[in-house]
Tab-separated table of C-alpha atoms in Angstrom:
chain	number	residue	atom	x	y	z
A	898	MET	CA	-4.981	-35.965	19.027
A	899	ASN	CA	-3.893	-37.705	15.834
A	900	ASN	CA	-1.645	-40.722	16.180
A	901	PHE	CA	0.651	-40.882	13.187
A	902	SER	CA	2.807	-43.866	12.298
A	903	ALA	CA	6.557	-43.918	11.702
A	904	ALA	CA	5.822	-44.298	7.983
A	905	ASP	CA	3.617	-41.193	8.112
A	906	HIS	CA	6.515	-39.231	9.622
A	907	ASP	CA	8.925	-40.538	6.981
A	908	HIS	CA	6.659	-39.507	4.112
A	909	MET	CA	5.996	-36.049	5.578
A	910	ALA	CA	9.726	-35.554	6.137
A	911	HIS	CA	10.155	-36.384	2.438
A	912	ALA	CA	7.499	-33.790	1.552
A	913	LEU	CA	9.297	-31.182	3.672
A	914	ARG	CA	12.563	-31.879	1.865
A	915	LEU	CA	10.765	-31.343	-1.438
A	916	ALA	CA	9.256	-28.078	-0.179
A	917	ARG	CA	12.744	-26.727	0.555
A	918	ASN	CA	13.460	-26.796	-3.182
A	919	GLY	CA	11.328	-23.641	-3.360
A	920	MET	CA	13.208	-21.750	-0.641
A	921	THR	CA	14.548	-19.110	-3.034
A	922	THR	CA	11.915	-19.221	-5.778
A	923	ALA	CA	8.415	-19.732	-4.363
A	924	HIS	CA	7.864	-16.342	-2.667
A	925	PRO	CA	5.478	-14.665	-2.257
A	926	ASN	CA	3.770	-18.065	-2.213
A	927	PRO	CA	4.513	-20.578	0.540
A	928	ARG	CA	7.050	-23.367	0.085
A	929	VAL	CA	5.084	-26.597	-0.266
A	930	GLY	CA	5.929	-30.222	-0.972
A	931	CYS	CA	3.651	-33.195	-1.651
A	932	VAL	CA	4.212	-36.952	-1.696
A	933	LEU	CA	1.651	-39.495	-2.933
A	934	VAL	CA	1.864	-42.980	-1.405
A	935	ARG	CA	-0.113	-46.099	-2.351
A	936	ASP	CA	0.402	-49.535	-0.818
A	937	GLY	CA	3.455	-48.222	1.002
A	938	MET	CA	5.178	-47.040	-2.160
A	939	VAL	CA	5.776	-43.471	-3.324
A	940	VAL	CA	3.914	-43.106	-6.614
A	941	GLY	CA	4.309	-39.366	-7.145
A	942	GLU	CA	5.985	-36.314	-5.667
A	943	GLY	CA	6.132	-32.609	-6.377
A	944	TRP	CA	6.907	-29.159	-5.009
A	945	HIS	CA	5.853	-25.613	-5.746
A	946	ARG	CA	8.531	-23.768	-7.704
A	947	ALA	CA	7.107	-20.289	-8.301
A	948	ALA	CA	3.992	-18.130	-8.184
A	949	GLY	CA	1.816	-18.789	-11.215
A	950	GLU	CA	3.191	-22.289	-11.693
A	951	PRO	CA	1.451	-25.532	-10.610
A	952	HIS	CA	1.207	-26.199	-6.909
A	953	ALA	CA	2.952	-29.109	-5.212
A	954	GLU	CA	-0.161	-31.315	-5.216
A	955	VAL	CA	-0.758	-30.810	-8.938
A	956	ASN	CA	2.863	-31.670	-9.741
A	957	ALA	CA	2.701	-34.805	-7.594
A	958	LEU	CA	-0.592	-35.885	-9.199
A	959	ALA	CA	0.877	-35.387	-12.659
A	960	ALA	CA	3.858	-37.566	-11.719
A	961	ALA	CA	1.603	-40.293	-10.301
A	962	GLY	CA	-0.983	-40.412	-13.083
A	963	GLU	CA	-3.570	-43.149	-12.516
A	964	ARG	CA	-1.588	-44.457	-9.557
A	965	ALA	CA	-2.891	-41.497	-7.531
A	966	HIS	CA	-6.289	-43.235	-7.260
A	967	GLY	CA	-6.621	-44.592	-3.724
A	968	ALA	CA	-3.335	-43.018	-2.607
A	969	THR	CA	-2.541	-40.976	0.496
A	970	ALA	CA	-1.320	-37.427	-0.134
A	971	TYR	CA	1.202	-36.034	2.344
A	972	VAL	CA	1.223	-32.242	1.961
A	973	THR	CA	3.248	-29.759	4.008
A	974	LEU	CA	0.506	-27.103	3.814
A	975	GLU	CA	-3.253	-27.562	3.860
A	976	PRO	CA	-4.458	-27.887	0.222
A	977	CYS	CA	-5.957	-24.712	-1.199
A	978	THR	CA	-9.516	-24.079	-2.356
A	979	ARG	CA	-8.865	-20.805	-4.157
A	980	THR	CA	-8.946	-20.264	-7.883
A	981	GLY	CA	-6.096	-17.873	-8.616
A	982	ARG	CA	-3.472	-18.212	-11.294
A	983	THR	CA	-3.806	-21.974	-10.767
A	984	GLY	CA	-6.870	-24.066	-9.921
A	985	PRO	CA	-7.834	-25.274	-6.420
A	986	CYS	CA	-5.721	-28.194	-5.221
A	987	THR	CA	-8.685	-29.672	-3.343
A	988	GLU	CA	-10.510	-30.178	-6.643
A	989	ALA	CA	-7.442	-31.760	-8.244
A	990	LEU	CA	-7.113	-34.209	-5.349
A	991	ILE	CA	-10.811	-35.091	-5.546
A	992	ARG	CA	-10.696	-35.635	-9.313
A	993	ALA	CA	-7.661	-37.903	-8.952
A	994	GLY	CA	-9.494	-40.155	-6.487
A	995	VAL	CA	-7.061	-39.688	-3.583
A	996	ALA	CA	-8.265	-41.657	-0.547
A	997	LYS	CA	-6.578	-39.711	2.267
A	998	VAL	CA	-4.905	-36.325	2.793
A	999	ILE	CA	-2.475	-35.745	5.641
A	1000	PHE	CA	-1.161	-32.195	5.968
A	1001	ALA	CA	1.380	-30.609	8.284
A	1002	SER	CA	0.418	-26.954	8.734
A	1003	GLY	CA	-2.908	-25.229	8.304
A	1004	ASP	CA	-3.026	-22.419	5.749
A	1005	LEU	CA	-3.864	-19.251	7.694
A	1006	SER	CA	-4.509	-17.392	4.442
A	1007	GLN	CA	-7.569	-19.568	3.850
A	1008	GLN	CA	-9.355	-19.547	7.176
A	1009	ASP	CA	-12.991	-20.616	6.954
A	1010	THR	CA	-12.807	-21.539	3.266
A	1011	GLY	CA	-13.645	-25.188	3.937
A	1012	GLN	CA	-10.653	-27.059	2.548
A	1013	ALA	CA	-11.097	-30.020	4.878
A	1014	SER	CA	-14.877	-30.128	4.530
A	1015	ALA	CA	-14.656	-30.070	0.726
A	1016	LEU	CA	-12.335	-33.064	0.794
A	1017	GLU	CA	-14.377	-34.898	3.441
A	1018	GLN	CA	-17.616	-34.360	1.531
A	1019	ALA	CA	-15.940	-36.123	-1.389
A	1020	GLY	CA	-15.198	-39.111	0.858
A	1021	ILE	CA	-11.539	-38.290	1.488
A	1022	GLU	CA	-10.153	-38.812	4.981
A	1023	VAL	CA	-8.338	-35.686	6.200
A	1024	ARG	CA	-5.856	-35.435	9.065
A	1025	GLY	CA	-3.696	-32.473	9.998
A	1026	GLY	CA	-0.858	-31.464	12.304
A	1027	LEU	CA	1.818	-33.996	11.344
A	1028	MET	CA	5.236	-32.292	11.772
A	1029	GLN	CA	3.429	-28.974	11.997
A	1030	ALA	CA	6.259	-27.089	13.725
A	1031	GLU	CA	8.754	-28.039	11.007
A	1032	ALA	CA	6.343	-26.981	8.260
A	1033	GLN	CA	5.579	-23.671	9.944
A	1034	ARG	CA	9.278	-22.847	10.299
A	1035	LEU	CA	9.613	-23.373	6.564
A	1036	ASN	CA	6.978	-20.692	5.935
A	1037	GLU	CA	7.326	-18.342	8.900
A	1038	GLY	CA	7.302	-15.267	6.707
A	1039	PHE	CA	4.250	-16.291	4.693
A	1040	LEU	CA	2.278	-17.280	7.804
A	1041	MET	CA	3.271	-14.075	9.599
A	1042	ARG	CA	2.275	-11.939	6.625
A	1043	VAL	CA	-1.183	-13.463	6.258
A	1044	SER	CA	-1.933	-13.626	9.998
A	1045	GLN	CA	-0.240	-10.484	11.360
A	1046	GLN	CA	0.064	-8.310	8.222
A	1047	ARG	CA	3.814	-7.928	8.613
A	1048	PRO	CA	6.815	-9.800	7.200
A	1049	PHE	CA	9.287	-11.907	9.129
A	1050	VAL	CA	12.315	-9.682	9.791
A	1051	ARG	CA	15.806	-11.149	9.977
A	1052	LEU	CA	18.593	-8.789	11.071
A	1053	LYS	CA	22.099	-9.709	9.872
A	1054	VAL	CA	25.243	-8.207	11.354
A	1055	ALA	CA	28.957	-8.940	11.001
A	1056	SER	CA	31.258	-8.011	13.852
A	1057	SER	CA	34.580	-8.642	15.501
A	1058	LEU	CA	34.706	-10.666	18.686
A	1059	ASP	CA	34.560	-7.428	20.678
A	1060	GLY	CA	31.397	-6.254	18.912
A	1061	ALA	CA	32.779	-3.812	16.346
A	1062	THR	CA	31.323	-3.469	12.854
A	1063	ALA	CA	33.752	-0.874	11.460
A	1064	MET	CA	36.578	1.438	12.404
A	1065	GLN	CA	35.663	5.028	13.294
A	1066	SER	CA	36.784	5.996	9.776
A	1067	GLY	CA	34.070	3.732	8.372
A	1068	GLU	CA	36.512	1.087	7.128
A	1069	SER	CA	34.816	-2.306	7.339
A	1070	ARG	CA	35.916	-4.482	4.391
A	1071	TRP	CA	36.226	-7.174	5.274
A	1072	ILE	CA	35.436	-8.077	8.885
A	1073	THR	CA	34.345	-11.625	8.108
A	1074	GLY	CA	35.719	-14.134	5.629
A	1075	GLU	CA	34.497	-15.194	2.220
A	1076	PRO	CA	32.559	-18.279	3.507
A	1077	ALA	CA	30.478	-16.011	5.764
A	1078	ARG	CA	29.855	-13.589	2.911
A	1079	ARG	CA	28.699	-16.467	0.692
A	1080	ASP	CA	26.366	-17.537	3.469
A	1081	VAL	CA	24.822	-14.057	3.498
A	1082	GLN	CA	24.086	-14.438	-0.208
A	1083	LYS	CA	21.954	-17.478	0.635
A	1084	LEU	CA	20.054	-15.403	3.202
A	1085	ARG	CA	19.403	-12.777	0.547
A	1086	ALA	CA	18.188	-15.431	-1.873
A	1087	THR	CA	15.564	-16.687	0.587
A	1088	SER	CA	14.269	-13.155	1.243
A	1089	GLY	CA	11.611	-11.168	-0.541
A	1090	ALA	CA	13.433	-7.922	0.282
A	1091	VAL	CA	16.784	-6.663	1.537
A	1092	MET	CA	16.545	-3.549	3.725
A	1093	THR	CA	19.171	-0.952	4.556
A	1094	GLY	CA	19.383	2.665	5.649
A	1095	VAL	CA	20.315	5.688	3.575
A	1096	GLY	CA	23.554	6.053	5.537
A	1097	THR	CA	24.733	2.709	4.212
A	1098	VAL	CA	23.690	3.658	0.672
A	1099	VAL	CA	25.633	6.921	0.831
A	1100	ALA	CA	28.722	5.432	2.490
A	1101	ASP	CA	29.008	2.039	0.755
A	1102	ASP	CA	26.813	2.267	-2.380
A	1103	PRO	CA	25.820	-1.420	-2.064
A	1104	LEU	CA	24.143	-3.529	-4.745
A	1105	LEU	CA	21.905	-5.456	-2.282
A	1106	THR	CA	21.471	-8.236	-4.836
A	1107	VAL	CA	22.071	-11.974	-4.944
A	1108	ARG	CA	25.369	-12.382	-6.780
A	1109	ASP	CA	24.604	-15.925	-7.973
A	1110	GLU	CA	21.559	-15.307	-10.156
A	1111	SER	CA	21.042	-19.062	-10.577
A	1112	LEU	CA	19.748	-19.104	-6.984
A	1113	VAL	CA	16.746	-16.883	-7.717
A	1114	LEU	CA	14.073	-16.386	-10.344
A	1115	ARG	CA	13.925	-12.705	-9.451
A	1116	GLN	CA	16.075	-10.469	-7.302
A	1117	PRO	CA	14.708	-9.488	-3.882
A	1118	ALA	CA	13.312	-5.991	-3.627
A	1119	ARG	CA	15.713	-3.392	-2.252
A	1120	VAL	CA	14.258	-1.345	0.595
A	1121	VAL	CA	15.912	1.898	1.711
A	1122	ILE	CA	14.859	3.725	4.873
A	1123	ASP	CA	15.577	7.369	4.032
A	1124	SER	CA	13.829	9.990	6.181
A	1125	ARG	CA	14.805	13.025	4.086
A	1126	LEU	CA	15.376	11.407	0.684
A	1127	ARG	CA	19.141	11.638	0.615
A	1128	THR	CA	19.538	8.588	-1.634
A	1129	PRO	CA	21.738	9.639	-4.589
A	1130	VAL	CA	20.084	9.238	-7.976
A	1131	ALA	CA	23.340	7.610	-9.144
A	1132	ALA	CA	23.213	4.908	-6.439
A	1133	ARG	CA	23.818	1.384	-7.656
A	1134	VAL	CA	20.553	0.135	-6.141
A	1135	PHE	CA	18.812	1.676	-9.174
A	1136	GLU	CA	21.000	-0.159	-11.673
A	1137	GLN	CA	20.016	-3.680	-10.643
A	1138	PRO	CA	17.108	-5.920	-11.700
A	1139	GLY	CA	14.108	-5.842	-9.392
A	1140	GLU	CA	12.277	-3.207	-7.394
A	1141	THR	CA	13.743	-0.405	-5.295
A	1142	LEU	CA	11.419	0.831	-2.536
A	1143	ILE	CA	12.247	3.977	-0.574
A	1144	PHE	CA	10.428	4.906	2.640
A	1145	CYS	CA	10.699	8.510	3.778
A	1146	ALA	CA	9.281	11.011	6.240
A	1147	GLU	CA	9.828	14.049	3.993
A	1148	ASP	CA	9.255	13.500	0.274
A	1149	ARG	CA	10.826	16.615	-1.245
A	1150	GLY	CA	12.770	15.435	-4.302
A	1151	ARG	CA	10.848	12.213	-4.782
A	1152	GLU	CA	10.292	12.895	-8.500
A	1153	ALA	CA	13.979	12.442	-9.329
A	1154	LEU	CA	14.075	9.114	-7.502
A	1155	GLU	CA	10.849	7.967	-9.129
A	1156	GLU	CA	12.348	8.794	-12.519
A	1157	ARG	CA	15.148	6.365	-11.610
A	1158	GLY	CA	12.521	3.675	-11.092
A	1159	ALA	CA	12.061	3.829	-7.328
A	1160	ALA	CA	8.721	3.476	-5.605
A	1161	VAL	CA	8.681	6.176	-2.904
A	1162	TYR	CA	6.382	5.908	0.121
A	1163	ARG	CA	5.947	8.628	2.721
A	1164	VAL	CA	5.252	7.035	6.119
A	1165	ALA	CA	6.036	9.559	8.833
A	1166	THR	CA	5.573	9.490	12.585
A	1167	ASP	CA	4.414	12.593	14.423
A	1168	ARG	CA	8.096	13.165	15.305
A	1169	GLY	CA	9.099	13.416	11.662
A	1170	ARG	CA	10.737	10.015	11.386
A	1171	VAL	CA	9.980	7.031	9.210
A	1172	ASP	CA	7.269	4.940	10.855
A	1173	LEU	CA	8.879	1.505	10.875
A	1174	ALA	CA	5.657	-0.252	11.872
A	1175	GLU	CA	3.949	1.297	8.858
A	1176	VAL	CA	6.871	0.219	6.676
A	1177	MET	CA	6.256	-3.369	7.758
A	1178	ARG	CA	2.545	-3.125	7.033
A	1179	LYS	CA	3.248	-1.737	3.572
A	1180	LEU	CA	5.756	-4.487	2.805
A	1181	ALA	CA	3.135	-7.061	3.784
A	1182	GLU	CA	0.658	-5.374	1.419
A	1183	LEU	CA	3.285	-5.772	-1.303
A	1184	GLU	CA	3.354	-9.527	-0.538
A	1185	ILE	CA	6.852	-9.566	0.913
A	1186	ASN	CA	7.142	-12.462	3.350
A	1187	ASP	CA	10.737	-12.214	4.572
A	1188	VAL	CA	12.950	-9.144	5.008
A	1189	LEU	CA	16.705	-9.343	5.494
A	1190	VAL	CA	18.103	-6.235	7.158
A	1191	GLU	CA	21.712	-5.307	6.374
A	1192	ALA	CA	22.066	-1.873	7.896
A	1193	GLY	CA	24.139	0.352	10.120
A	1194	PRO	CA	23.830	0.651	13.903
A	1195	LEU	CA	21.142	3.358	13.872
A	1196	LEU	CA	18.516	1.560	11.766
A	1197	SER	CA	19.414	-1.831	13.252
A	1198	GLY	CA	19.058	-0.428	16.756
A	1199	SER	CA	15.753	1.269	15.935
A	1200	LEU	CA	14.321	-1.963	14.568
A	1201	LEU	CA	15.446	-3.864	17.652
A	1202	ALA	CA	14.171	-1.266	20.092
A	1203	GLY	CA	10.848	-1.101	18.254
A	1204	GLY	CA	10.290	-4.835	18.483
A	1205	HIS	CA	10.419	-5.322	14.710
A	1206	VAL	CA	13.140	-8.003	14.641
A	1207	ASP	CA	12.179	-11.667	14.698
A	1208	GLU	CA	15.631	-13.173	14.290
A	1209	LEU	CA	19.258	-12.060	14.459
A	1210	VAL	CA	22.015	-13.643	12.389
A	1211	ILE	CA	25.363	-12.531	13.780
A	1212	TYR	CA	28.616	-13.433	12.031
A	1213	GLN	CA	31.430	-13.012	14.520
A	1214	ALA	CA	35.028	-12.951	13.325
A	1215	PRO	CA	37.919	-14.234	15.489
A	1216	HIS	CA	39.668	-10.909	15.950
A	1217	MET	CA	39.526	-7.801	18.135
A	1218	MET	CA	39.186	-4.325	16.632
A	1219	GLY	CA	39.676	-2.238	19.751
A	1220	SER	CA	38.037	0.915	21.058
A	1221	GLU	CA	38.196	3.238	18.028
A	1222	THR	CA	35.307	1.493	16.331
A	1223	MET	CA	31.618	1.574	15.576
A	1224	ARG	CA	29.350	-0.746	17.520
A	1225	ILE	CA	26.666	-3.130	16.287
A	1226	PHE	CA	23.584	-1.206	17.472
A	1227	THR	CA	22.654	2.309	18.510
A	1228	THR	CA	19.961	2.148	21.210
A	1229	PRO	CA	20.034	5.399	23.217
A	1230	GLY	CA	16.826	4.476	25.017
A	1231	TRP	CA	18.429	1.470	26.696
A	1232	ILE	CA	20.158	2.935	29.740
A	1233	GLU	CA	19.452	0.366	32.467
A	1234	LEU	CA	20.365	-3.302	32.686
A	1235	ASP	CA	16.775	-4.490	32.905
A	1236	GLN	CA	16.095	-2.907	29.502
A	1237	ARG	CA	18.380	-5.431	27.813
A	1238	LEU	CA	16.870	-7.659	25.158
A	1239	GLN	CA	16.930	-11.307	26.194
A	1240	LEU	CA	17.713	-13.716	23.360
A	1241	GLU	CA	17.433	-17.431	22.821
A	1242	PHE	CA	20.019	-19.219	20.712
A	1243	VAL	CA	18.593	-21.101	17.757
A	1244	ASP	CA	21.842	-22.233	16.146
A	1245	VAL	CA	25.565	-21.677	16.601
A	1246	ARG	CA	28.079	-23.009	14.077
A	1247	ARG	CA	31.349	-22.326	12.305
A	1248	VAL	CA	31.268	-20.757	8.851
A	1249	GLY	CA	34.829	-20.843	7.648
A	1250	ARG	CA	36.901	-19.158	10.366
A	1251	ASP	CA	33.917	-17.187	11.639
A	1252	VAL	CA	31.066	-18.167	13.954
A	1253	ARG	CA	27.439	-17.722	12.923
A	1254	ILE	CA	24.991	-17.153	15.765
A	1255	VAL	CA	21.269	-17.347	15.064
A	1256	ALA	CA	19.184	-16.016	17.942
A	1257	ARG	CA	15.650	-14.815	18.544
A	1258	PRO	CA	14.119	-12.445	21.084
A	1259	ALA	CA	12.969	-14.505	24.034
A	1260	PRO	CA	9.232	-14.703	24.735
A	1261	LYS	CA	8.253	-12.093	27.298
A	1262	GLU	CA	7.498	-14.656	29.987
A	1263	ALA	CA	10.916	-16.280	29.521
A	1264	ALA	CA	12.709	-12.921	29.521
A	1265	ALA	CA	10.935	-11.886	32.724
A	1266	GLY	CA	12.318	-14.918	34.500
A	1267	ASN	CA	15.968	-13.973	33.846
């Protein structure tokens, strides 16, 4: 096991802070930061801003110049060996004469490509695993996509304290306050796609975009789950920058939607419904790392029941809406108490007058013990 010093932790924490600068811009690439240190002093730093632009290591090396020779590079993700739109970072580090590379998380997209051995053969000391958990949380979607061929799915809901999302009439604006709604915009900005169901499109005609365009280089893709292609051709999702992806079980009428610019995919189960597992595989093929779901109770419940949700973000407002309301999830298959989904709280905090709860499905072994 590697023994890292307090200074090593400080420099990697600095690299992680740099990596967070790419939270809303780097996808589909991972968020990466790099700090170069020589004789205890930071001589260069950098982060990866966007696909096609220089990687964090290259930016840090450019900032350091000749001072990179003999330095230690602290990188949040194992340096790459691939030649894509930019050159391999391992070669850049070798050319600069870096003496040591310490990385946080291994890059699962490059298994068996010899990053460490290439550096070691050039005489560079390589150590990994420093603050690995923190680095992996920063890139959960990317790591999930490359290792499991599915994106990280975050389900957002807004409800009253008694679990209502709308009145029976459909009236729902606004359950939560403006601070909570601004917070949702940040979630959208960190996502590669925003998903909803056709019922929401028909009832609310949402934009599904990031209102503050300064937060993003490109708008997240809009994903509509629409079994029978009921999405109106006049829907506002077609009027916004970025892609609109529609997943259906029956594709009659797809030509009209394709003329509006939508990409239509037929992914049906043998019961004539949209195959949500296949939707996730297709989104991974399209290099979407993180999906934010903002949908009604039927789609939200189906995703939960199917095990497709990795995290819930629940905004709960301090009011009661009573019995004549719609509930958060529709899960007709859950009829006994032991079918309940056990959750683990990740974070609970105030957002304006509302409370934001971040929770994740408990590991099976933990759930079984409750």
